Every structure is written in structure tokens, then in C-alpha cells.
mmCIF file of C-alpha atoms in Angstrom:
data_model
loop_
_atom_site.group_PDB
_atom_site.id
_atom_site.type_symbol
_atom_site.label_atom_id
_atom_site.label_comp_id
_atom_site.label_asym_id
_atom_site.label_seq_id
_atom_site.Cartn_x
_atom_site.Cartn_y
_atom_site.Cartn_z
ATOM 1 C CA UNK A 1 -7.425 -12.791 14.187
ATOM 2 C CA UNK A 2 -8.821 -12.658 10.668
ATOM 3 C CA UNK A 3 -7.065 -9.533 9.325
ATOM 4 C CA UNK A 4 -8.185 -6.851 7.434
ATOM 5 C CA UNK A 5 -11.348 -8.152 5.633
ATOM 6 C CA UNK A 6 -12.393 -6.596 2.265
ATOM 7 C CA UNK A 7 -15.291 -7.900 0.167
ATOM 8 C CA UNK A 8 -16.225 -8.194 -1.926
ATOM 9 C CA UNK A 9 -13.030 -9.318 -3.325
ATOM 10 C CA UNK A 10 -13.910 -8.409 -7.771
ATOM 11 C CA UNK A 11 -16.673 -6.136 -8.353
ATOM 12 C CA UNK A 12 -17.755 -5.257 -12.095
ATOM 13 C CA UNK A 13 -19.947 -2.154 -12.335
ATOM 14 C CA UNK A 14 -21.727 -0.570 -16.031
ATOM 15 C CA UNK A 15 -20.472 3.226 -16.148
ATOM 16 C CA UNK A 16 -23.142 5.205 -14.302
ATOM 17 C CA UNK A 17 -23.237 2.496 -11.593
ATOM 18 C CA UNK A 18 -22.278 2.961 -7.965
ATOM 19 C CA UNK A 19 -20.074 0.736 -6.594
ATOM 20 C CA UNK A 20 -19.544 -0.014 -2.731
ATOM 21 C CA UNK A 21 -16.199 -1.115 -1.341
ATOM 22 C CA UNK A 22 -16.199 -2.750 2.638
ATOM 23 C CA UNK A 23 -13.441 -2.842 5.016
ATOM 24 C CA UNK A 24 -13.495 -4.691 8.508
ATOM 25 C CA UNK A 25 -10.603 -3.706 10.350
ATOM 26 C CA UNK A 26 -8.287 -6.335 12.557
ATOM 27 C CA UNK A 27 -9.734 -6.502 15.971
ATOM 28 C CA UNK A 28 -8.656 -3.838 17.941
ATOM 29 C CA UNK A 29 -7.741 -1.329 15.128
ATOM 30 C CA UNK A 30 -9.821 1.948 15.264
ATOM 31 C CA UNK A 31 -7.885 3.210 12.243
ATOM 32 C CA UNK A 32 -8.743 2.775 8.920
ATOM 33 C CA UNK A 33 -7.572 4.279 5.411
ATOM 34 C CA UNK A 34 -7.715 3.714 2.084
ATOM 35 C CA UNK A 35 -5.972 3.563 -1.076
ATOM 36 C CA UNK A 36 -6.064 3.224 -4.750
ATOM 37 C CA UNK A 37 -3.833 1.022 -7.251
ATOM 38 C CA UNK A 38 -4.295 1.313 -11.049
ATOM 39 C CA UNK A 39 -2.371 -1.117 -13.208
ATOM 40 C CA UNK A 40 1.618 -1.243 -12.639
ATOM 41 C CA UNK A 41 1.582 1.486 -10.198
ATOM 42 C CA UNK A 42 1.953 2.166 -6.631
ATOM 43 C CA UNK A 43 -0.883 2.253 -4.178
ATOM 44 C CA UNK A 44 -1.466 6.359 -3.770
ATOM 45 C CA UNK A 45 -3.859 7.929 -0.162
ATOM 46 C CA UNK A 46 -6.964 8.459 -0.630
ATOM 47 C CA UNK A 47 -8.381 8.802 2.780
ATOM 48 C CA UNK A 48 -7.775 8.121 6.936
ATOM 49 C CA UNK A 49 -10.619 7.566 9.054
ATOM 50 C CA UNK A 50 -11.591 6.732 12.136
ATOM 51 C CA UNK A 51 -14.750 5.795 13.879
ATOM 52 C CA UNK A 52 -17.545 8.579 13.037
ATOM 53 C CA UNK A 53 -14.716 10.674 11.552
ATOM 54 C CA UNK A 54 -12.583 11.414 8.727
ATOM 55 C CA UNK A 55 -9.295 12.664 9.548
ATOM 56 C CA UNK A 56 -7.665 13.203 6.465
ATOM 57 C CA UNK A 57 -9.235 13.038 2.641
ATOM 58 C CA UNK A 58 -6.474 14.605 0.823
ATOM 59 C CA UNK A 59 -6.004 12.084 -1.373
ATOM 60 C CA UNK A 60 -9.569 11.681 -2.240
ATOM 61 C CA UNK A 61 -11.295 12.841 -5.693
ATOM 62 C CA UNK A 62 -13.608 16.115 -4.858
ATOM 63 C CA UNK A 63 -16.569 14.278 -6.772
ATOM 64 C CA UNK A 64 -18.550 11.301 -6.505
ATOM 65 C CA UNK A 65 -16.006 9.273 -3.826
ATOM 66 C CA UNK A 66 -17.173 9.370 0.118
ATOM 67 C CA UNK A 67 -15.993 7.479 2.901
ATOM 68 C CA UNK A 68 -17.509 6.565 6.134
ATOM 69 C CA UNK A 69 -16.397 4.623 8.736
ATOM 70 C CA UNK A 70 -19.589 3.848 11.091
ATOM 71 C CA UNK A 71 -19.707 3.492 14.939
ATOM 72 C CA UNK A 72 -20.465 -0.075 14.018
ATOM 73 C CA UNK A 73 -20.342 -2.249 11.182
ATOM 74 C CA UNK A 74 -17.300 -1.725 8.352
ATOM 75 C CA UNK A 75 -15.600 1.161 6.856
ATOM 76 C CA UNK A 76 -17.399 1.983 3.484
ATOM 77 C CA UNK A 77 -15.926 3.500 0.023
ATOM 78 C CA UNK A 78 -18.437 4.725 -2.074
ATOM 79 C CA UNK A 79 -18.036 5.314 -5.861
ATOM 80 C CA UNK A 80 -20.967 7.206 -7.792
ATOM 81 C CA UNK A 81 -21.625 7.675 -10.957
ATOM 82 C CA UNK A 82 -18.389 4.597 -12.176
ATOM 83 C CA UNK A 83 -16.284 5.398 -14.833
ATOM 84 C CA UNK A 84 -13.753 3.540 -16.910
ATOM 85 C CA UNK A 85 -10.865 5.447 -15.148
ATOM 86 C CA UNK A 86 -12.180 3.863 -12.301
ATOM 87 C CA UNK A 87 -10.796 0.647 -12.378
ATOM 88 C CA UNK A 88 -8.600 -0.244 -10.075
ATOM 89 C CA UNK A 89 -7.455 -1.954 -7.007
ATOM 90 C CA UNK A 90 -8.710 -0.599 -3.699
ATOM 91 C CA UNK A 91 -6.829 -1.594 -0.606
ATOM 92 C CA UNK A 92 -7.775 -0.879 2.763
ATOM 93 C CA UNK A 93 -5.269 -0.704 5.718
ATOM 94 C CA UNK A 94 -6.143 -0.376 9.400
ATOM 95 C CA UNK A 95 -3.798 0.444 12.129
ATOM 96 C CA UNK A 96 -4.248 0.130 16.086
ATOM 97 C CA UNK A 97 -2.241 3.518 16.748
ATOM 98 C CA UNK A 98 -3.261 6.115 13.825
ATOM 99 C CA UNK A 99 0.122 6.291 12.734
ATOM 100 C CA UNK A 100 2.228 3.822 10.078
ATOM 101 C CA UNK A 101 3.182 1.578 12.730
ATOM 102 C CA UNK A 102 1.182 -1.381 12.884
ATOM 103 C CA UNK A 103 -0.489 -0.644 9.585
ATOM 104 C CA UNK A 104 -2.026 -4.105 8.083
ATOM 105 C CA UNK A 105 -3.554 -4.354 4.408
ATOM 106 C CA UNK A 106 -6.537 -6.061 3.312
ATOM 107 C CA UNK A 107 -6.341 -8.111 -0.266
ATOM 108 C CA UNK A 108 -8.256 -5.244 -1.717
ATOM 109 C CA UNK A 109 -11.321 -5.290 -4.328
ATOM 110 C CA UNK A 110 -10.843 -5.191 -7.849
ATOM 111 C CA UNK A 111 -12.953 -2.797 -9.523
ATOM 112 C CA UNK A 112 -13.885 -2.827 -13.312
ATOM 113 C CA UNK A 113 -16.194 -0.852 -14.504
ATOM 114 C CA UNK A 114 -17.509 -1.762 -18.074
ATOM 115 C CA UNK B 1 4.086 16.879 -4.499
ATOM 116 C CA UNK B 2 6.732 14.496 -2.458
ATOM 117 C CA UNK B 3 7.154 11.364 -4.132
ATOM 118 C CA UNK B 4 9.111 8.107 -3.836
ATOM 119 C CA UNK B 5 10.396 6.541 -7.001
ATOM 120 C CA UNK B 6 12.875 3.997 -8.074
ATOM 121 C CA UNK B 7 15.506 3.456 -10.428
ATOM 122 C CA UNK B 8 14.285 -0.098 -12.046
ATOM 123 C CA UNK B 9 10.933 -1.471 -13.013
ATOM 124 C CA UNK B 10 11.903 -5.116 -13.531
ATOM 125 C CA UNK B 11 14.685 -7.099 -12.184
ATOM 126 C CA UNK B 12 15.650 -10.949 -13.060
ATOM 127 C CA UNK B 13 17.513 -12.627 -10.629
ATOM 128 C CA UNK B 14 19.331 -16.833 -11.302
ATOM 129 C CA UNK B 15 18.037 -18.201 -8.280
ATOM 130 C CA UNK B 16 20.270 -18.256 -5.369
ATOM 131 C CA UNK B 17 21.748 -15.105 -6.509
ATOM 132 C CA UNK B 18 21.421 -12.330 -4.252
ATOM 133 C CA UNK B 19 18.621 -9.747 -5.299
ATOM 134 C CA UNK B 20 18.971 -5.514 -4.725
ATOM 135 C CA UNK B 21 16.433 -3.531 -5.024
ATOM 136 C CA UNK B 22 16.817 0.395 -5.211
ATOM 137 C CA UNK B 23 14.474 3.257 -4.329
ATOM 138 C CA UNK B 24 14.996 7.466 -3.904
ATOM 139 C CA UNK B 25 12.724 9.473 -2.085
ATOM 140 C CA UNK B 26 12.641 13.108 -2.203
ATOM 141 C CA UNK B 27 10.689 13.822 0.939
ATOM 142 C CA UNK B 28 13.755 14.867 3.434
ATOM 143 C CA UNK B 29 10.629 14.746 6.036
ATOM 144 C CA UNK B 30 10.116 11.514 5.765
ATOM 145 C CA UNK B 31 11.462 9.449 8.904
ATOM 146 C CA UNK B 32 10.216 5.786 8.388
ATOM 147 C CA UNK B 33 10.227 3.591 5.584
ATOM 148 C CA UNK B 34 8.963 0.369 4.616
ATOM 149 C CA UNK B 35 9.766 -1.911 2.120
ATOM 150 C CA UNK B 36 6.088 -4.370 1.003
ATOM 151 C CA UNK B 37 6.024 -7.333 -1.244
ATOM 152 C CA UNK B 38 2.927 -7.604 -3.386
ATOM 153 C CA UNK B 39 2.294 -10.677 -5.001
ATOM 154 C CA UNK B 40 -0.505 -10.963 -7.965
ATOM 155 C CA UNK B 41 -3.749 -10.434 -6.550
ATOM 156 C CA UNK B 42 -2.533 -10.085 -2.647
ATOM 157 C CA UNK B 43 -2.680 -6.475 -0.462
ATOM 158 C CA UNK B 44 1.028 -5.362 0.004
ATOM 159 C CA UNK B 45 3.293 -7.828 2.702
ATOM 160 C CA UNK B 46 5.266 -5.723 5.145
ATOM 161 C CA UNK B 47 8.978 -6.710 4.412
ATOM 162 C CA UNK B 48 10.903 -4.779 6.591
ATOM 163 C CA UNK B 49 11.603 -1.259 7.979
ATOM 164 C CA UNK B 50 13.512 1.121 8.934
ATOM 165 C CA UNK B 51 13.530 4.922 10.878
ATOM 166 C CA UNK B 52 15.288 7.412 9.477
ATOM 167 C CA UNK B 53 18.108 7.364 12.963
ATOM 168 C CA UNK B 54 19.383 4.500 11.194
ATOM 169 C CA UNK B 55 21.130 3.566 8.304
ATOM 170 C CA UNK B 56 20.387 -0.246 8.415
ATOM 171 C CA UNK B 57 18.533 -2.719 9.584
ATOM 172 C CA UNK B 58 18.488 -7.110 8.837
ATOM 173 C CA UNK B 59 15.794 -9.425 8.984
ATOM 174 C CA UNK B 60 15.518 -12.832 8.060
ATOM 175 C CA UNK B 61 17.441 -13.105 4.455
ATOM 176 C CA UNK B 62 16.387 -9.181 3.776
ATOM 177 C CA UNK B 63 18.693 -6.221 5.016
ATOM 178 C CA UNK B 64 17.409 -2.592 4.305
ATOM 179 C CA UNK B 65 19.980 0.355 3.990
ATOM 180 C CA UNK B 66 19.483 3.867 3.971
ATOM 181 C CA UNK B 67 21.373 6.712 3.054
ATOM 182 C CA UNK B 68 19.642 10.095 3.728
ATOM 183 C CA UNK B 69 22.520 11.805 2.512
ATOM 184 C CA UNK B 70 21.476 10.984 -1.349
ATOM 185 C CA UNK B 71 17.776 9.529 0.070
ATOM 186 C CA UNK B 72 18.023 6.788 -1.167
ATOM 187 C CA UNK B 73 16.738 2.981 -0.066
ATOM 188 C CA UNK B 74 17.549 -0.410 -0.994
ATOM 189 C CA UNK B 75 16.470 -4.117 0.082
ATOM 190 C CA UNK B 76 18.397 -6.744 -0.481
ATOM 191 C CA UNK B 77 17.185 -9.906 -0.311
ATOM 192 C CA UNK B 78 19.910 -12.761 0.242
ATOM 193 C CA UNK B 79 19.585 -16.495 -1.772
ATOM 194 C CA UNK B 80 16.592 -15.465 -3.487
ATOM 195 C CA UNK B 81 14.434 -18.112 -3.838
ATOM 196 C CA UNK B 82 11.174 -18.764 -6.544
ATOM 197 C CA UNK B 83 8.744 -17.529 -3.620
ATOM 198 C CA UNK B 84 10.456 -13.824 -4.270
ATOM 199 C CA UNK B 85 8.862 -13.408 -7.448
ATOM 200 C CA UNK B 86 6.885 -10.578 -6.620
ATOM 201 C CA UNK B 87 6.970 -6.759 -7.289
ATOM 202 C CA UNK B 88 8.221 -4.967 -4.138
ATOM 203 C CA UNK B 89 7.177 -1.538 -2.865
ATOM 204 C CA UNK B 90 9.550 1.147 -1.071
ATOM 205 C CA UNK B 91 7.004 3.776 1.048
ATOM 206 C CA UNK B 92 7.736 6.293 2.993
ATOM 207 C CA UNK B 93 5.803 8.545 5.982
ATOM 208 C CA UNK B 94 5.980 11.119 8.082
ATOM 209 C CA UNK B 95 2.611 10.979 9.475
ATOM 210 C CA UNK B 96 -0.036 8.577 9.676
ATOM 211 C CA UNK B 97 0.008 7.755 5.992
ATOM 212 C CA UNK B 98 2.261 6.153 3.501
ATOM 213 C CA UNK B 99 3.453 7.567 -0.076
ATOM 214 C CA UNK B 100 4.618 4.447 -2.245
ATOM 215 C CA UNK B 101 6.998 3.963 -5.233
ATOM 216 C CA UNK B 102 5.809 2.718 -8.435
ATOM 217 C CA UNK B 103 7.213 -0.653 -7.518
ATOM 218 C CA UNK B 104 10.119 -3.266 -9.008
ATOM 219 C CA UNK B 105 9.064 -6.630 -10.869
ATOM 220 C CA UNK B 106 11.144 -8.950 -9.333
ATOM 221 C CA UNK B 107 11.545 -12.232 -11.267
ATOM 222 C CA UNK B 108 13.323 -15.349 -10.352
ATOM 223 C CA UNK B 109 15.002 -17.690 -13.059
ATOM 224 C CA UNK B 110 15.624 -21.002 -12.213
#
């Protein structure tokens, strides 16, 4: 069992850029979410899907962030339109249950955007 | 919102010592927590946890206590060694997602 895989692993985008973030979950987790890290913080929500569907994108920014999480292939985060305040550390987490319990973190991509 | 927070943002430990690390929460909702260990450039390790029907739990070398009286968390981690250089996370949850602290530097002296 591999994990959770995230890639790509650093990413460097020029403001206006788009930057995409992928997630494999471990096998046999259905869950997925992800979260944000900037610098000496804590890692805050951003969104919980599952296959087809997001459940919950409270903690997600109203503009230029979507999520998807096809039937097959990886979960996606999408960033339009980079800016500086960006930057940060994206983890992904999956989870077999759709609750806490269980949940497993990728190593995350570092994002710059320059 | 609900947040989780804690009391110290660095902590040096002589190794060997014994290491504590504090946390409040302020979400009286919340009935699990989880302590994570995040080394540079590494996703956060699950540690230990703990439901809120108990007030503490041991693992190997790491004990978590809880009092939801004040809400308040703390991991203590027993003959701390070089490899516990790190900066550790307290989250909490009600649900199916987790609301972390800002985290504690942990740092080891030799």
C-alpha cells in the first residue's frame, strides 16, 4: 500500500498561472479532502470529497479554487489565476470511512507562485 | 469560528528529558482529538488519540491527557530522543474534518 500519493511534490507557478494539485487516495479510501498550510501555521479545511461529489467546501475560497474528485483517476485541486498569497503547502488526506478515523496524509505539494 | 490553539510555539528539550506539550480548544463539540508530528517537508504523522469519554490514553513513549473541564490537551512524550525534533499538531473534530492548532517547535538538545 503506497499511501496517499501527491505530485507533484514542488510546483512554482508566475502570478496569473493555474496551478494543478493531484491526490491518489490509499487503496480502498473513497474519501478525500484537502487542506492548506502557509508558513508556521496549522493546516486549515478547505474541502471533503468523495467520488463525483463534493460534500463539504466550507473551507474553500469562493474564487478561482475547484475541486473534483473523478469516478476514476485522482482527486484534483485547481488554482486559477495564482497569486503570491498563494503559496503554500497543500496536503491531501483520504479516509476509508468519511469520518476522522482512519484519516491518512499525503506529503503535500509546495506551491510558490512567483 | 471554533479554533484550537496552544500555549507555546517552541519548546527545547536536553535529550532524555521528558517533553509536554500543551494545547486548548474551545470547541466543547469536539469529541476526538489527535495529536500529528510534522517533520520539515513531511504530511502530518498521526501520534496518538483520544475521544472525548476519556481523559487519557498511552502509547509507546507518548501519553495524551485531556481535561474537558478547562479543554485543554497535552502529549507528553517520555525520554525524548533527537528523532522528536519536529513541530507537533493538536486537532480536533466533530465530524468528518479536522480543525488544527498552530503547532509547537519541538527541539531536542543534545
Amino acid at each position: 500500500n503506497a499511501g496517499v500519493m501527491q505530485n507533484p511534490r514542488h510546483l512554482v507557478r508566475r502570478r496569473g498561472q493555474e496551478a494543478r494539485l493531484r491526490c491518489s487516495p490509499m487503496k480502498g479510501h473513497s474519501h478525500v479532502y484537502w487542506y492548506r498550510q502557509l508558513p508556521e501555521e496549522g493546516l486549515k479545511f478547505m474541502v471533503y470529497l468523495q467520488k463525483e461529489n463534493i460534500i463539504d467546501e466550507s473551507g474553500m475560497p469562493k474564487e478561482r479554487f475547484s475541486a473534483e474528485f473523478p469516478k476514476e483517476g485522482p482527486s484534483i485541486l485547481r488554482i486559477q489565476q495564482v497569486v503570491r498569497g498563494d503559496s503554500a503547502a497543500y496536503f491531501c488526506a483520504s479516509s476509508p470511512t468519511g469520518t476522522v478515523y482512519g484519516y491518512t496524509f499525503g506529503s503535500g505539494t509546495r506551491l510558490t507562485v512567483v | 469560528g471554533e479554533s484550537v490553539g496552544l500555549h507555546l510555539p517552541t519548546l527545547s528539550v536536553q535529550e532524555g528529558d521528558n517533553s509536554i506539550i500543551n494545547c486548548a480548544y474551545s470547541n466543547s463539540a469536539s469529541d476526538y482529538f489527535i495529536w500529528y508530528k510534522q517533520e520539515s517537508g513531511k504530511g502530518p504523522q498521526f501520534i496518538i488519540d483520544i475521544r472525548s469519554n476519556m481523559d487519557k490514553r498511552q502509547g509507546q513513549r507518548v501519553t495524551v491527557l485531556l481535561n474537558k473541564t478547562v479543554k485543554h490537551l497535552s502529549l507528553q512524550i517520555a525520554a525524548t530522543q533527537p528523532g522528536d525534533s519536529a513541530v507537533y499538531f493538536c486537532a480536533e473534530s466533530g465530524n468528518e474534518k479536522l480543525t488544527f492548532g498552530t503547532g509547537t517547535r519541538l527541539t531536542i538538545i543534545p
